[in-house]
mmCIF file of C-alpha atoms in Angstrom:
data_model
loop_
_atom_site.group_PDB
_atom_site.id
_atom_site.type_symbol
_atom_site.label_atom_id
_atom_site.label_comp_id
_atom_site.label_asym_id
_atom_site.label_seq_id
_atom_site.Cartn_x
_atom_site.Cartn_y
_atom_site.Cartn_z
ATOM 1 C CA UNK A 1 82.139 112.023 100.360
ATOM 2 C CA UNK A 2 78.880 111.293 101.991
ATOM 3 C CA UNK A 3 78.134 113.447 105.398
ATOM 4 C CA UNK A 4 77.805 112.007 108.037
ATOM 5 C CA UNK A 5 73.970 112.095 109.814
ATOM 6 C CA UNK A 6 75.507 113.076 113.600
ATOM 7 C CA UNK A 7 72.007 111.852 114.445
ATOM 8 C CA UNK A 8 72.911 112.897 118.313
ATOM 9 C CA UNK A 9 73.661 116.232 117.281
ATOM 10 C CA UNK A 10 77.167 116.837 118.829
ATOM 11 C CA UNK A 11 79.765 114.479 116.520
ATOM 12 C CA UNK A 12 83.003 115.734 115.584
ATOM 13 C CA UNK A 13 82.851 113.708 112.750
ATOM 14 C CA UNK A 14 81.790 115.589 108.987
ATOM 15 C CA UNK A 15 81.861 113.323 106.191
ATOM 16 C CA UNK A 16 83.260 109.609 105.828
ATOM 17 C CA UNK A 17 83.931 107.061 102.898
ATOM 18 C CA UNK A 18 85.086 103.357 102.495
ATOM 19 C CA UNK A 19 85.800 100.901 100.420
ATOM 20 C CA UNK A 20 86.374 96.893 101.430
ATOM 21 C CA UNK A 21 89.163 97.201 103.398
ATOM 22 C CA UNK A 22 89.659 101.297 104.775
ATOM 23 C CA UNK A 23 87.562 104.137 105.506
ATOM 24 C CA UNK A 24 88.007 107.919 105.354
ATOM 25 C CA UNK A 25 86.872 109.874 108.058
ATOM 26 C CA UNK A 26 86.553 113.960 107.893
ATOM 27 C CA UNK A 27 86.621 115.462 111.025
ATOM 28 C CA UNK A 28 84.625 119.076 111.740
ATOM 29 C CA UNK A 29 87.890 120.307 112.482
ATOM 30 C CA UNK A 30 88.847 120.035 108.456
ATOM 31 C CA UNK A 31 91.495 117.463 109.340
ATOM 32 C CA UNK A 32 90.966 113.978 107.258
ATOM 33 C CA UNK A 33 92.395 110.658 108.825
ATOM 34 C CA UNK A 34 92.670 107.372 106.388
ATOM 35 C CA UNK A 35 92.463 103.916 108.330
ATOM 36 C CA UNK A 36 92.979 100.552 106.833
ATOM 37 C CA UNK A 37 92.820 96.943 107.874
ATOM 38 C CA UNK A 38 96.732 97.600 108.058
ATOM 39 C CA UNK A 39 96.467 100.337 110.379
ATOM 40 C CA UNK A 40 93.872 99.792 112.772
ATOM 41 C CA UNK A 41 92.642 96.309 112.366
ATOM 42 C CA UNK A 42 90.164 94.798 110.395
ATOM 43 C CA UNK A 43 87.483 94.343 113.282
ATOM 44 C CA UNK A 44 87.752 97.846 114.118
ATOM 45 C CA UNK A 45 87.176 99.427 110.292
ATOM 46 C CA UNK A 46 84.260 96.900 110.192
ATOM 47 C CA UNK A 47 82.742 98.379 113.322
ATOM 48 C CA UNK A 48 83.392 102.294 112.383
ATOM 49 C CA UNK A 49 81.578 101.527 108.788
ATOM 50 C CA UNK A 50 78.639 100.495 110.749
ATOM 51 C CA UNK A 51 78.740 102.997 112.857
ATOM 52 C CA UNK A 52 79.331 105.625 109.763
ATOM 53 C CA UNK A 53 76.435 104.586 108.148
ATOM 54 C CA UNK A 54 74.290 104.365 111.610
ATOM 55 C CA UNK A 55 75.010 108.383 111.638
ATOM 56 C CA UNK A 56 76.317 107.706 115.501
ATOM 57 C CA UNK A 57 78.992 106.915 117.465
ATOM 58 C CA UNK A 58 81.497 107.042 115.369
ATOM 59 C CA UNK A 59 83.498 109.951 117.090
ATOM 60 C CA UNK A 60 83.693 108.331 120.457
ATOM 61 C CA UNK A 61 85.015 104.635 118.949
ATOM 62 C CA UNK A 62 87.840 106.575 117.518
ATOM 63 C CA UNK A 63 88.197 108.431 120.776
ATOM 64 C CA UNK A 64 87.591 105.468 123.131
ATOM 65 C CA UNK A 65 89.564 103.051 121.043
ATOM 66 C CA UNK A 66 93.890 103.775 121.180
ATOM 67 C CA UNK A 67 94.175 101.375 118.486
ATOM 68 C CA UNK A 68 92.160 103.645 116.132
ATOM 69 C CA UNK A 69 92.457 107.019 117.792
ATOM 70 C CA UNK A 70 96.228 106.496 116.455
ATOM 71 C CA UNK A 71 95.787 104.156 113.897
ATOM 72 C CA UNK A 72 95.518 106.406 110.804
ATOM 73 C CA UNK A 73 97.622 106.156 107.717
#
């Protein structure tokens, strides 16, 4: 699982992996969350692989966004 580059230096987000329609996301905590298309909508996994890859701002979508925050698998 790739990490992830917290490129602001204060993510709670580890390590993260995807495929087309889900991504993984490993939180510093140790706890792992799956979302899917099914789960937290397509627009939204699209957005948080960008933002995965970017190496920022991935933490606060989840946290800003209820659809996601509680959208895991």
């Amino acid at each position: 699982m790739p990490k992830y580059a917290n490129r602001n230096g204060n993510s709670g987000v580890d390590s993260y992996e995807y495929g087309n329609d889900w991504i993984v996301v490993t939180f510093t905590t140790g706890s792992t969350y799956r979302y899917s298309y099914r789960s937290a909508g397509a627009e939204n996994i699209e957005q948080m692989k960008i933002l995965a890859d970017a190496g920022s701002g991935l933490n606060s979508f989840i946290m800003k966004n209820p659809r996601v925050r509680k959208g895991y698998e």
